[in-house]
Amino acid sequence: MPFPPAIARGLAHMMLDQETLDELEGLTINDAGHGFDPFGMHLDFVRLSVGITRWFYQKYFRVISIGNEKVPATGPAVLACNHSGTVPIDGMMLWSDVVRTTGRVPRAIADHFVPTLPWVGVLFARGGMVGGSRGNARALLENGEILMIFPEGTPGIGKNFSERYQLQKWRVGHAELAIRHGAPVIPVAIIGAEEQMPQLAKIPGFGAVPYLPIPLTPVPMPVRYRILYGDPVPTDKDYRPEDADDPERVREASRRVEEAVKGLIEEGLRLRGGRLFT
Amino acid sequence: MIPGAYGGDFFRSPIRGVMVTGATTPVGERLVRELLADDTVGRVLAVGLEPEDQALSFTDPDRLVYRQVDLGRSRRAHELLFGVARELEVEVVIHTAMHRSAHDRGQRVRAQNVEALRTLLDLSERHPTIRRLVFKSSAEVYQVQYDLPVLITEDHPINLAPGAPQFIRDRVEADMTACARMGLFNLEIIVVRMAEILAPGTGSQLFDYLEAPLCLRPAGFDPMINVLSLDDSVRALELAGRAMGVQGVFNIGGADTLPLSAAIQKWGRMGLPMPGGVLPFFYRARSRLRGSEFSYGMNRRRFHYAAVLDATRARRVLGFEPTERVNWPGQMLDTGP
């Protein structure tokens, strides 16, 4: 895969129409020199990533975005979302949706092993993904960026089909970060990803990757994605930064986010009815 | 006046004397030159291993004194500090002397890297005129790992791997030695952990790596790196030397943060991604055949995972902001990760 920014720029121009390119002109990054931010993100690769995901976003998964105006236009924020689908396409679609509808580049917080994946780790980093360490998240929030966190982590995408739309253990780190850095949490639910690639089994301990999934289908099915954004949980207003060191306050904030995501899932399923593909 | 927590006018307050060790290295020599250009600095005592007639390319009979001293020998160091340094009323010691070859090892190298600093600290703590010691450490003391933050703050884990080469172990030990003495005596200690200075003669592994016309790197990886110019490194040392009342550890990042592939390209070299398993053999052979310094084993992790110094503390407290970019000589196409 050719990686110099000039090639990424050329490819993005081939993949995207002028109107989309114009919209993406307004994107900004914290340029640490030479066009890259300290984590390796580059706007030409962001545009290329929009180009790569465009067909999936528009044609294959036909994403319906509901409530994206609730994502703050400026300042730090945390998007907390349910996670599913055997492969993390839900993350790509959410990323794409936020870039397209808000003009901000969300920073996906990935599991630790992702940077160890050859080529994939680099491509994701160029598009804005960062490894899931506390230090990375802190630096991004201090810089006023939007984090995209899946509090269920890998167990979310690794759950079996029978557990679809059941949240796995909801970790509290997102709430702690949001409280500490004065950022609101925007709950997000993704409907559709659960059915894209039903997982039958998994082989544990595959190198740095926690497991190797055994899905029912070799590729994801063209289910329709519905992305629902909820009202922000005002962790920046209802809590003081020092509450981040109070485990009970953090758990309480996390529960509020979890309940909000559950509510959005129910709402999304109600809106969808039995229509998986339309 | 430097903005920041200490916000005083220490930048322009006069200093009677400054001692610079490693004065014949590119950093040391440039630092001595800058100090001499500063009329608020009284006398400069330059210390190096080279004989005086081969040491510095400039003189200043009124303000510059050069001494050839092996600081690894504690008696010589004692004579230096309680002899000429006391006479010159040295207030600030800026210790930049470190063995620069990654392949040299043994007790003599360790004496220069670690014991010299320990001796300087011992002597400075009871010295009648020295108030402050600045130790030039490096980012090599930090651990680079895929699950650690990309932005390295001063509390980032230190590389304490038992299998690390002496080049790293000595730097870690020296750094820790300086840190362990902070706040115990009247001597103010500042440790500046510098990003890699991409310039000849600085012991830079990356510089040696980029000297080859073809730069091999692990396929599928293209980590972010941060490099420092000689000018910025000297300015950081000057600021650290002048920040009276300030102690602590400070990261000094450079103005160039970019992927490894872009660094290769900007250096005018051809980058070629190769399976990671091949690279140790290739670079070991290169080192044996051509006597080059670059050790892939020592750089394996930083050639896979991003590691960029977070210099926020230095900016806030010392007023240091990197402004000078490395002089990138050219550009060629890189074939990508």
Coordinates of C-alpha atoms in Angstrom, one line a residue:
Chain A
M1 CA 0.0 0.0 0.0
P2 CA 1.5 3.3 -1.0
F3 CA 1.8 5.5 2.0
P4 CA 3.4 8.9 1.1
P5 CA 0.7 11.6 1.6
A6 CA 0.9 12.7 -2.0
I7 CA -0.3 9.3 -3.1
A8 CA -3.0 9.3 -0.5
R9 CA -4.1 12.7 -1.6
G10 CA -4.2 11.6 -5.2
L11 CA -6.3 8.5 -4.3
A12 CA -8.7 10.5 -2.2
H13 CA -9.3 12.8 -5.2
M14 CA -10.0 9.8 -7.4
M15 CA -12.4 8.3 -4.9
L16 CA -14.3 11.4 -3.7
D17 CA -16.4 13.9 -5.6
Q18 CA -15.6 17.6 -5.4
E19 CA -18.4 18.5 -3.0
T20 CA -17.2 15.9 -0.4
L21 CA -13.6 17.1 -0.9
D22 CA -14.7 20.7 -0.4
E23 CA -16.5 19.6 2.8
L24 CA -13.3 17.9 4.0
E25 CA -11.2 21.0 3.4
G26 CA -12.3 22.3 6.7
L27 CA -10.8 19.5 8.7
T28 CA -8.0 20.4 11.0
I29 CA -5.4 18.5 13.0
N30 CA -2.8 19.3 15.6
D31 CA 0.1 19.5 13.1
A32 CA 3.3 18.6 14.9
G33 CA 5.3 19.5 11.8
H34 CA 5.4 17.9 8.3
G35 CA 1.6 17.5 8.2
F36 CA 1.3 14.7 10.8
D37 CA 0.0 15.0 14.3
P38 CA 2.1 13.3 17.1
F39 CA 0.1 10.1 16.8
G40 CA 0.6 9.8 13.1
M41 CA -2.7 11.2 11.7
H42 CA -2.5 13.0 8.4
L43 CA -5.3 14.8 6.7
D44 CA -4.6 13.3 3.3
F45 CA -5.0 9.9 4.9
V46 CA -8.2 11.0 6.6
R47 CA -9.6 12.0 3.2
L48 CA -8.4 8.7 1.8
S49 CA -10.1 6.9 4.6
V50 CA -13.3 8.7 3.9
G51 CA -12.8 7.7 0.3
I52 CA -12.2 4.0 1.2
T53 CA -15.2 3.9 3.5
R54 CA -17.5 5.9 1.2
W55 CA -18.9 3.0 -0.7
F56 CA -19.4 0.9 2.4
Y57 CA -21.0 3.9 4.2
Q58 CA -23.3 4.9 1.3
K59 CA -23.9 1.8 -0.7
Y60 CA -23.2 -1.3 1.3
F61 CA -24.3 -0.5 4.8
R62 CA -26.4 2.5 3.8
V63 CA -25.8 4.2 7.1
I64 CA -28.7 6.2 8.6
S65 CA -27.4 8.8 11.0
I66 CA -29.8 10.1 13.7
G67 CA -29.0 12.9 16.1
N68 CA -25.5 13.7 15.0
E69 CA -26.1 17.3 15.8
K70 CA -25.6 16.3 19.4
V71 CA -21.8 15.9 18.8
P72 CA -20.2 19.2 20.0
A73 CA -18.8 21.3 17.3
T74 CA -15.7 22.2 19.3
G75 CA -13.9 21.1 22.5
P76 CA -13.2 17.7 24.0
A77 CA -15.9 15.0 24.0
V78 CA -16.1 11.3 24.4
L79 CA -18.3 9.2 22.1
A80 CA -19.2 6.0 24.0
C81 CA -20.7 3.3 21.8
N82 CA -21.8 -0.3 21.8
H83 CA -19.5 -2.7 20.0
S84 CA -20.3 -5.7 17.9
G85 CA -19.9 -7.4 14.5
T86 CA -17.0 -9.8 14.8
V87 CA -14.8 -7.4 12.8
P88 CA -14.8 -3.7 13.9
I89 CA -16.6 -2.2 10.9
D90 CA -18.9 -0.5 13.4
G91 CA -16.0 1.6 14.4
M92 CA -15.2 2.5 10.8
M93 CA -18.8 3.5 10.1
L94 CA -19.1 5.6 13.2
W95 CA -15.8 7.3 12.4
S96 CA -17.0 7.9 8.9
D97 CA -20.3 9.3 10.1
V98 CA -18.8 11.7 12.5
V99 CA -16.3 13.0 9.9
R100 CA -19.0 13.4 7.3
T101 CA -21.7 14.9 9.5
T102 CA -19.8 17.0 12.0
G103 CA -16.5 18.0 10.2
R104 CA -14.5 16.7 13.1
V105 CA -12.1 13.7 13.1
P106 CA -12.9 11.5 16.0
R107 CA -9.9 9.6 17.5
A108 CA -10.8 5.9 17.8
I109 CA -9.3 4.4 20.9
A110 CA -8.3 0.9 19.8
D111 CA -7.2 -2.2 21.8
H112 CA -3.5 -2.4 22.6
F113 CA -2.8 -5.0 20.0
V114 CA -4.0 -2.9 17.0
P115 CA -0.7 -1.0 16.6
T116 CA 1.1 -4.3 16.4
L117 CA -0.8 -5.3 13.2
P118 CA 1.4 -4.6 10.2
W119 CA 0.0 -2.2 7.6
V120 CA -3.4 -2.1 9.4
G121 CA -1.9 -0.4 12.4
V122 CA -0.2 2.3 10.2
L123 CA -3.3 2.9 8.1
F124 CA -5.5 3.3 11.1
A125 CA -3.1 5.6 12.8
R126 CA -3.0 7.8 9.7
G127 CA -6.7 8.0 9.9
G128 CA -6.7 9.1 13.5
M129 CA -6.8 5.8 15.6
V130 CA -4.7 5.6 18.7
G131 CA -3.7 2.8 21.0
G132 CA -5.8 2.5 24.1
S133 CA -3.5 3.8 26.7
R134 CA -4.5 6.4 29.3
G135 CA -1.7 8.7 28.3
N136 CA -2.8 8.8 24.7
A137 CA -6.4 9.6 25.7
R138 CA -5.3 12.3 28.1
A139 CA -3.2 14.0 25.5
L140 CA -6.0 14.0 23.0
L141 CA -8.7 15.3 25.4
E142 CA -6.3 18.0 26.6
N143 CA -6.0 19.0 23.0
G144 CA -9.8 19.3 22.7
E145 CA -10.3 16.3 20.5
I146 CA -13.2 13.8 20.3
L147 CA -12.5 10.3 21.5
M148 CA -14.4 7.3 20.2
I149 CA -14.5 4.7 22.8
F150 CA -16.1 1.3 22.9
P151 CA -16.4 0.6 26.6
E152 CA -17.1 -3.1 26.1
G153 CA -13.7 -3.5 24.3
T154 CA -12.8 -6.6 22.4
P155 CA -15.4 -8.8 24.2
G156 CA -18.1 -6.6 22.5
I157 CA -17.1 -7.6 19.0
G158 CA -16.2 -11.0 20.1
K159 CA -19.6 -12.0 21.5
N160 CA -21.6 -14.8 20.0
F161 CA -24.7 -14.1 17.8
S162 CA -27.0 -15.3 20.6
E163 CA -25.8 -12.3 22.8
R164 CA -26.6 -9.7 20.2
Y165 CA -27.6 -6.2 21.5
Q166 CA -26.6 -7.3 25.0
L167 CA -24.0 -5.0 26.4
Q168 CA -20.9 -6.8 27.7
K169 CA -19.1 -5.7 30.8
W170 CA -19.2 -1.9 30.5
R171 CA -15.8 -0.6 31.6
V172 CA -15.6 2.7 33.4
G173 CA -12.4 4.3 31.9
H174 CA -14.3 6.5 29.5
A175 CA -16.3 8.1 32.3
E176 CA -13.1 8.7 34.4
L177 CA -11.4 10.3 31.4
A178 CA -14.4 12.5 30.6
I179 CA -14.7 13.7 34.2
R180 CA -11.0 14.3 34.7
H181 CA -10.8 16.4 31.5
G182 CA -14.1 18.1 31.6
A183 CA -15.5 16.5 28.5
P184 CA -19.2 15.5 28.0
V185 CA -19.9 11.9 27.0
I186 CA -22.2 11.4 24.0
P187 CA -23.9 8.0 24.1
V188 CA -24.1 6.3 20.7
A189 CA -25.8 3.1 19.6
I190 CA -25.1 1.2 16.4
I191 CA -27.9 -1.0 15.1
G192 CA -27.1 -3.5 12.4
A193 CA -23.6 -4.4 13.1
E194 CA -24.7 -7.2 15.4
E195 CA -26.1 -9.1 12.4
Q196 CA -23.4 -8.3 9.8
M197 CA -21.2 -11.3 10.5
P198 CA -22.6 -13.7 13.1
Q199 CA -19.9 -15.3 15.1
L200 CA -20.1 -19.1 15.7
A201 CA -16.9 -19.6 17.7
K202 CA -13.5 -18.2 18.3
I203 CA -10.0 -19.6 18.7
P204 CA -8.3 -18.0 21.6
G205 CA -4.7 -16.7 21.9
F206 CA -3.8 -15.9 18.3
G207 CA -0.4 -14.2 18.7
A208 CA -0.9 -10.6 19.8
V209 CA -4.5 -10.8 18.7
P210 CA -6.7 -12.0 21.6
Y211 CA -8.6 -14.6 19.4
L212 CA -9.4 -15.6 15.9
P213 CA -13.1 -15.4 15.1
I214 CA -15.0 -18.1 13.2
P215 CA -17.9 -16.3 11.6
L216 CA -20.9 -17.7 9.8
T217 CA -20.2 -15.7 6.6
P218 CA -16.8 -15.1 5.1
V219 CA -17.6 -11.4 4.6
P220 CA -19.9 -9.0 6.4
M221 CA -23.5 -9.1 5.1
P222 CA -25.0 -5.8 3.7
V223 CA -27.2 -5.1 6.7
R224 CA -28.3 -1.5 7.1
Y225 CA -26.5 0.5 9.8
R226 CA -28.4 2.9 12.0
I227 CA -26.3 5.2 14.2
L228 CA -28.1 6.9 17.0
Y229 CA -26.6 9.7 19.0
G230 CA -28.1 10.5 22.4
D231 CA -28.2 13.6 24.5
P232 CA -24.8 14.2 26.1
V233 CA -24.2 13.0 29.6
P234 CA -22.9 16.2 31.1
T235 CA -19.8 14.7 32.8
D236 CA -18.2 18.1 32.3
K237 CA -21.0 19.9 34.3
D238 CA -22.3 17.3 36.8
Y239 CA -18.9 16.3 38.1
R240 CA -15.8 18.0 39.2
P241 CA -12.4 16.9 37.8
E242 CA -11.4 15.6 41.3
D243 CA -14.4 13.2 41.1
A244 CA -12.4 11.2 38.6
D245 CA -10.5 9.8 41.7
D246 CA -13.8 8.8 43.4
P247 CA -14.5 5.2 42.1
E248 CA -18.2 5.5 43.1
R249 CA -18.7 8.8 41.2
V250 CA -17.0 7.3 38.2
R251 CA -19.1 4.2 38.3
E252 CA -22.2 6.3 38.6
A253 CA -21.3 8.4 35.6
S254 CA -20.4 5.2 33.6
R255 CA -23.8 3.7 34.6
R256 CA -25.6 6.8 33.3
V257 CA -23.8 6.4 29.9
E258 CA -24.5 2.7 29.8
E259 CA -28.2 3.2 30.5
A260 CA -28.3 5.9 27.8
V261 CA -26.7 3.5 25.3
K262 CA -29.2 0.8 26.3
G263 CA -32.0 3.2 25.7
L264 CA -30.7 4.1 22.3
I265 CA -30.3 0.5 21.4
E266 CA -34.0 -0.1 22.3
E267 CA -35.0 2.9 20.3
G268 CA -33.0 1.9 17.3
L269 CA -34.4 -1.7 17.4
R270 CA -37.9 -0.2 17.6
L271 CA -37.2 2.0 14.6
R272 CA -35.8 -0.8 12.6
G273 CA -38.5 -3.3 13.4
G274 CA -37.8 -6.6 11.5
R275 CA -36.0 -4.8 8.6
L276 CA -32.4 -6.0 8.7
F277 CA -31.4 -5.0 5.2
T278 CA -33.7 -2.0 4.5
Chain B
M1 CA 11.5 37.2 30.9
I2 CA 10.6 33.6 30.4
P3 CA 6.9 32.8 30.7
G4 CA 6.1 29.9 33.0
A5 CA 5.7 28.6 36.5
Y6 CA 8.8 30.3 37.7
G7 CA 8.2 33.4 35.6
G8 CA 11.2 35.3 36.9
D9 CA 13.9 37.0 35.0
F10 CA 16.4 34.3 35.4
F11 CA 17.1 34.2 31.7
R12 CA 19.0 37.5 31.9
S13 CA 20.4 37.3 35.4
P14 CA 24.2 37.2 35.3
I15 CA 26.2 34.0 35.9
R16 CA 29.8 34.3 37.1
G17 CA 31.0 31.0 35.6
V18 CA 29.7 28.0 33.7
M19 CA 31.5 24.7 33.3
V20 CA 30.7 22.7 30.2
T21 CA 31.8 19.0 30.0
G22 CA 31.9 17.3 26.7
A23 CA 33.0 20.6 25.3
T24 CA 34.6 19.1 22.2
T25 CA 31.5 17.4 21.0
P26 CA 29.2 19.2 18.6
V27 CA 26.7 20.0 21.3
G28 CA 29.3 21.0 23.8
E29 CA 31.3 23.2 21.4
R30 CA 28.2 25.0 20.2
L31 CA 27.1 25.5 23.8
V32 CA 30.4 27.0 24.7
R33 CA 30.2 29.3 21.7
E34 CA 26.7 30.4 22.7
L35 CA 27.7 31.1 26.3
L36 CA 30.6 33.2 25.1
A37 CA 28.3 35.2 22.9
D38 CA 26.2 35.9 26.0
D39 CA 27.5 38.9 27.9
T40 CA 25.7 38.0 31.1
V41 CA 27.9 34.9 31.4
G42 CA 31.3 35.6 33.0
R43 CA 33.8 32.8 32.4
V44 CA 33.3 29.6 30.6
L45 CA 35.3 26.5 31.7
A46 CA 35.3 24.0 28.8
V47 CA 36.3 20.4 29.6
G48 CA 37.0 17.7 27.2
L49 CA 39.2 14.6 26.6
E50 CA 41.2 16.2 23.7
P51 CA 44.5 18.1 24.2
E52 CA 44.0 21.8 24.2
D53 CA 45.5 22.4 20.8
Q54 CA 43.1 20.1 19.2
A55 CA 40.1 20.9 21.2
L56 CA 38.1 24.0 20.2
S57 CA 38.2 25.9 17.0
F58 CA 37.9 29.3 18.7
T59 CA 39.5 31.0 21.7
D60 CA 38.6 33.8 24.0
P61 CA 41.6 34.5 26.3
D62 CA 39.6 36.6 28.7
R63 CA 36.6 34.4 29.2
L64 CA 37.3 30.9 28.0
V65 CA 39.4 28.3 29.8
Y66 CA 39.9 24.8 28.4
R67 CA 41.0 21.8 30.4
Q68 CA 41.7 18.3 29.2
V69 CA 40.3 16.1 31.9
D70 CA 39.1 12.5 32.0
L71 CA 36.1 12.9 34.3
G72 CA 36.0 9.1 34.8
R73 CA 39.0 9.6 37.1
S74 CA 37.7 11.0 40.3
R75 CA 41.0 12.5 41.4
R76 CA 41.2 14.5 38.2
A77 CA 37.6 15.6 38.6
H78 CA 38.3 16.7 42.1
E79 CA 41.3 18.7 41.1
L80 CA 39.3 20.3 38.3
L81 CA 36.3 21.3 40.5
F82 CA 38.2 22.4 43.5
G83 CA 41.0 24.0 41.4
V84 CA 40.2 26.0 38.3
A85 CA 36.4 25.7 38.7
R86 CA 36.6 27.3 42.1
E87 CA 39.0 30.0 40.9
L88 CA 36.7 30.9 38.0
E89 CA 33.7 30.9 40.4
V90 CA 31.7 28.4 38.4
E91 CA 28.1 28.5 39.4
V92 CA 26.6 26.1 36.9
V93 CA 27.9 22.8 35.6
I94 CA 26.4 21.6 32.3
H95 CA 27.3 17.9 31.9
T96 CA 27.0 16.7 28.3
A97 CA 29.9 14.2 28.2
M98 CA 28.7 10.7 27.3
H99 CA 30.4 8.0 25.4
R100 CA 28.9 8.2 21.9
S101 CA 29.7 4.8 20.4
A102 CA 27.0 2.2 20.8
H103 CA 29.4 -0.7 20.3
D104 CA 32.0 0.3 22.9
R105 CA 31.5 -1.3 26.3
G106 CA 33.4 -2.1 29.5
Q107 CA 34.4 -0.4 32.6
R108 CA 36.1 2.5 31.0
V109 CA 33.0 3.5 29.1
R110 CA 30.9 3.1 32.2
A111 CA 33.3 5.3 34.1
Q112 CA 32.7 8.1 31.6
N113 CA 29.0 7.6 31.3
V114 CA 28.0 7.0 34.9
E115 CA 30.9 7.4 37.4
A116 CA 31.8 10.8 36.0
L117 CA 28.4 12.1 36.7
R118 CA 28.3 10.5 40.2
T119 CA 31.6 12.2 41.0
L120 CA 30.4 15.5 39.6
L121 CA 27.3 15.3 41.8
D122 CA 29.4 14.3 44.9
L123 CA 31.8 17.2 44.4
S124 CA 29.2 19.8 43.4
E125 CA 27.1 19.1 46.5
R126 CA 29.9 20.4 48.7
H127 CA 31.4 22.9 46.3
P128 CA 31.7 26.5 47.5
T129 CA 30.5 28.1 44.3
I130 CA 28.6 25.6 42.2
R131 CA 24.8 26.0 42.7
R132 CA 23.4 24.0 39.8
L133 CA 24.1 21.0 37.7
V134 CA 22.4 20.3 34.4
F135 CA 22.6 16.7 33.1
K136 CA 22.0 16.1 29.4
S137 CA 20.2 12.8 29.3
S138 CA 18.3 11.4 26.3
A139 CA 15.0 9.9 25.2
E140 CA 16.8 6.6 25.0
V141 CA 16.1 6.0 28.7
Y142 CA 12.4 5.6 27.9
Q143 CA 10.8 2.3 27.2
V144 CA 9.0 2.1 23.9
Q145 CA 6.3 -0.5 23.7
Y146 CA 3.1 -0.9 21.8
D147 CA 0.8 -0.6 24.8
L148 CA 2.5 2.5 26.2
P149 CA 1.5 6.1 25.3
V150 CA 2.8 7.5 22.1
L151 CA 3.4 10.9 23.7
I152 CA 6.1 10.3 26.3
T153 CA 5.9 12.4 29.4
E154 CA 8.6 12.6 32.1
D155 CA 6.8 9.9 34.2
H156 CA 6.8 7.4 31.3
P157 CA 8.3 3.9 32.1
I158 CA 12.1 3.7 32.0
N159 CA 13.8 1.1 29.9
L160 CA 15.1 -1.3 32.6
A161 CA 15.3 -4.3 30.4
P162 CA 18.1 -6.5 31.7
G163 CA 19.2 -7.4 28.2
A164 CA 19.6 -3.8 27.1
P165 CA 23.0 -2.9 25.7
Q166 CA 25.4 -1.0 27.9
F167 CA 24.8 2.1 25.8
I168 CA 21.2 2.1 27.1
R169 CA 22.0 0.8 30.6
D170 CA 24.6 3.4 31.3
R171 CA 22.3 6.2 30.2
V172 CA 19.5 4.9 32.4
E173 CA 21.8 4.5 35.4
A174 CA 23.2 8.0 34.9
D175 CA 19.8 9.5 34.6
M176 CA 18.5 7.7 37.6
T177 CA 21.6 8.7 39.6
A178 CA 20.9 12.4 38.9
C179 CA 17.2 12.0 39.7
A180 CA 18.0 10.3 43.0
R181 CA 20.0 13.3 44.2
M182 CA 17.4 15.9 43.5
G183 CA 16.2 17.8 46.5
L184 CA 18.7 16.2 48.9
F185 CA 21.2 19.0 49.0
N186 CA 21.5 22.6 48.2
L187 CA 22.7 21.7 44.7
E188 CA 19.9 22.3 42.1
I189 CA 19.8 19.4 39.6
I190 CA 18.0 19.5 36.2
V191 CA 17.9 16.4 34.0
V192 CA 17.0 17.2 30.4
R193 CA 16.0 14.2 28.4
M194 CA 16.6 15.2 24.8
A195 CA 15.0 13.7 21.7
E196 CA 17.6 12.3 19.3
I197 CA 19.8 15.1 17.9
L198 CA 20.0 14.4 14.2
A199 CA 23.5 15.7 13.6
P200 CA 26.9 14.2 13.0
G201 CA 29.1 13.5 16.0
T202 CA 26.3 13.4 18.5
G203 CA 26.1 9.6 18.9
S204 CA 22.8 9.6 17.1
Q205 CA 21.8 6.1 16.0
L206 CA 19.3 7.5 13.5
F207 CA 21.9 9.8 11.9
D208 CA 24.1 6.7 11.3
Y209 CA 21.2 4.8 10.0
L210 CA 20.3 7.6 7.5
E211 CA 23.9 7.8 6.3
A212 CA 23.4 4.6 4.3
P213 CA 22.1 5.2 0.8
L214 CA 19.5 2.5 1.3
C215 CA 17.5 2.5 4.6
L216 CA 15.8 -0.8 5.4
R217 CA 12.9 -0.7 7.8
P218 CA 10.4 -3.3 9.0
A219 CA 7.6 -3.8 6.5
G220 CA 4.1 -2.9 7.7
F221 CA 5.3 -0.4 10.3
D222 CA 6.0 3.3 10.0
P223 CA 6.3 4.8 13.5
M224 CA 6.3 8.5 14.4
I225 CA 9.6 9.8 15.6
N226 CA 10.7 13.1 16.9
V227 CA 14.2 14.6 16.3
L228 CA 15.9 17.6 17.6
S229 CA 18.2 20.1 15.9
L230 CA 21.6 21.0 17.3
D231 CA 20.5 24.6 17.7
D232 CA 17.5 23.7 19.8
S233 CA 19.4 21.2 21.9
V234 CA 21.9 23.9 22.8
R235 CA 19.2 26.4 23.6
A236 CA 17.5 23.9 25.9
L237 CA 20.8 23.4 27.8
E238 CA 21.3 27.2 28.1
L239 CA 17.7 27.6 29.5
A240 CA 18.2 24.7 31.9
G241 CA 21.4 26.2 33.1
R242 CA 19.8 29.6 33.7
A243 CA 16.6 28.4 35.4
M244 CA 17.7 29.1 38.9
G245 CA 15.4 27.7 41.5
V246 CA 14.1 25.1 39.2
Q247 CA 14.8 21.3 39.6
G248 CA 13.4 18.3 37.9
V249 CA 13.2 16.3 34.8
F250 CA 12.4 17.9 31.5
N251 CA 11.7 16.3 28.1
I252 CA 13.2 18.3 25.2
G253 CA 11.4 17.5 22.0
G254 CA 12.4 18.8 18.6
A255 CA 10.5 20.7 15.9
D256 CA 10.4 17.7 13.6
T257 CA 7.8 15.0 14.3
L258 CA 7.3 12.7 11.4
P259 CA 7.0 9.1 10.4
L260 CA 10.2 7.1 9.9
S261 CA 9.5 6.8 6.2
A262 CA 9.2 10.5 5.8
A263 CA 12.5 11.0 7.7
I264 CA 14.2 8.7 5.3
Q265 CA 12.7 10.5 2.4
K266 CA 13.6 13.9 3.7
W267 CA 17.2 12.8 4.3
G268 CA 17.4 12.0 0.6
R269 CA 17.6 8.3 1.0
M270 CA 15.7 5.4 -0.4
G271 CA 13.6 3.5 2.1
L272 CA 12.9 -0.2 1.6
P273 CA 10.5 -2.1 3.8
M274 CA 11.7 -5.6 4.6
P275 CA 10.5 -8.4 6.8
G276 CA 11.6 -7.4 10.3
G277 CA 13.4 -10.7 10.9
V278 CA 16.0 -9.9 8.2
L279 CA 17.0 -6.5 9.5
P280 CA 19.2 -7.6 12.5
F281 CA 21.4 -9.7 10.2
F282 CA 21.7 -7.0 7.6
Y283 CA 22.6 -4.3 10.1
R284 CA 24.9 -6.5 12.0
A285 CA 26.8 -7.2 8.8
R286 CA 26.8 -3.6 7.9
S287 CA 28.2 -2.7 11.3
R288 CA 31.0 -5.3 11.0
L289 CA 31.9 -4.5 7.4
R290 CA 31.7 -0.8 7.5
G291 CA 32.2 0.0 11.2
S292 CA 28.8 1.8 11.4
E293 CA 27.2 2.6 14.7
F294 CA 23.6 1.8 14.0
S295 CA 22.3 -1.2 15.9
Y296 CA 18.9 -2.5 14.8
G297 CA 18.5 -4.5 18.0
M298 CA 18.7 -1.3 20.0
N299 CA 16.2 0.4 17.8
R300 CA 13.9 -2.5 17.0
R301 CA 10.9 -1.2 19.1
R302 CA 11.2 2.4 18.0
F303 CA 11.2 1.2 14.4
H304 CA 7.8 -0.4 15.1
Y305 CA 6.0 1.8 17.6
A306 CA 5.5 5.5 17.7
A307 CA 7.3 7.4 20.5
V308 CA 7.3 11.2 20.6
L309 CA 8.5 13.3 23.5
D310 CA 5.9 15.5 25.2
A311 CA 7.8 18.6 26.0
T312 CA 4.9 20.5 27.7
R313 CA 6.8 20.7 31.0
A314 CA 9.9 22.2 29.4
R315 CA 7.7 24.7 27.6
R316 CA 5.8 25.7 30.7
V317 CA 8.7 25.9 33.2
L318 CA 11.8 26.5 31.2
G319 CA 10.2 28.5 28.4
F320 CA 11.6 26.1 25.8
E321 CA 9.9 25.9 22.5
P322 CA 11.6 24.0 19.6
T323 CA 12.0 26.4 16.7
E324 CA 14.8 25.2 14.5
R325 CA 14.1 22.2 12.3
V326 CA 16.7 19.7 11.4
N327 CA 18.4 20.6 8.1
W328 CA 16.8 17.9 5.9
P329 CA 19.1 17.5 2.9
G330 CA 16.8 16.1 0.3
Q331 CA 13.9 14.0 -0.8
M332 CA 13.4 10.8 -2.6
L333 CA 10.5 8.4 -3.1
D334 CA 9.8 5.9 -0.3
T335 CA 8.0 2.8 -1.2
G336 CA 5.7 2.9 1.8
P337 CA 5.3 0.5 4.7

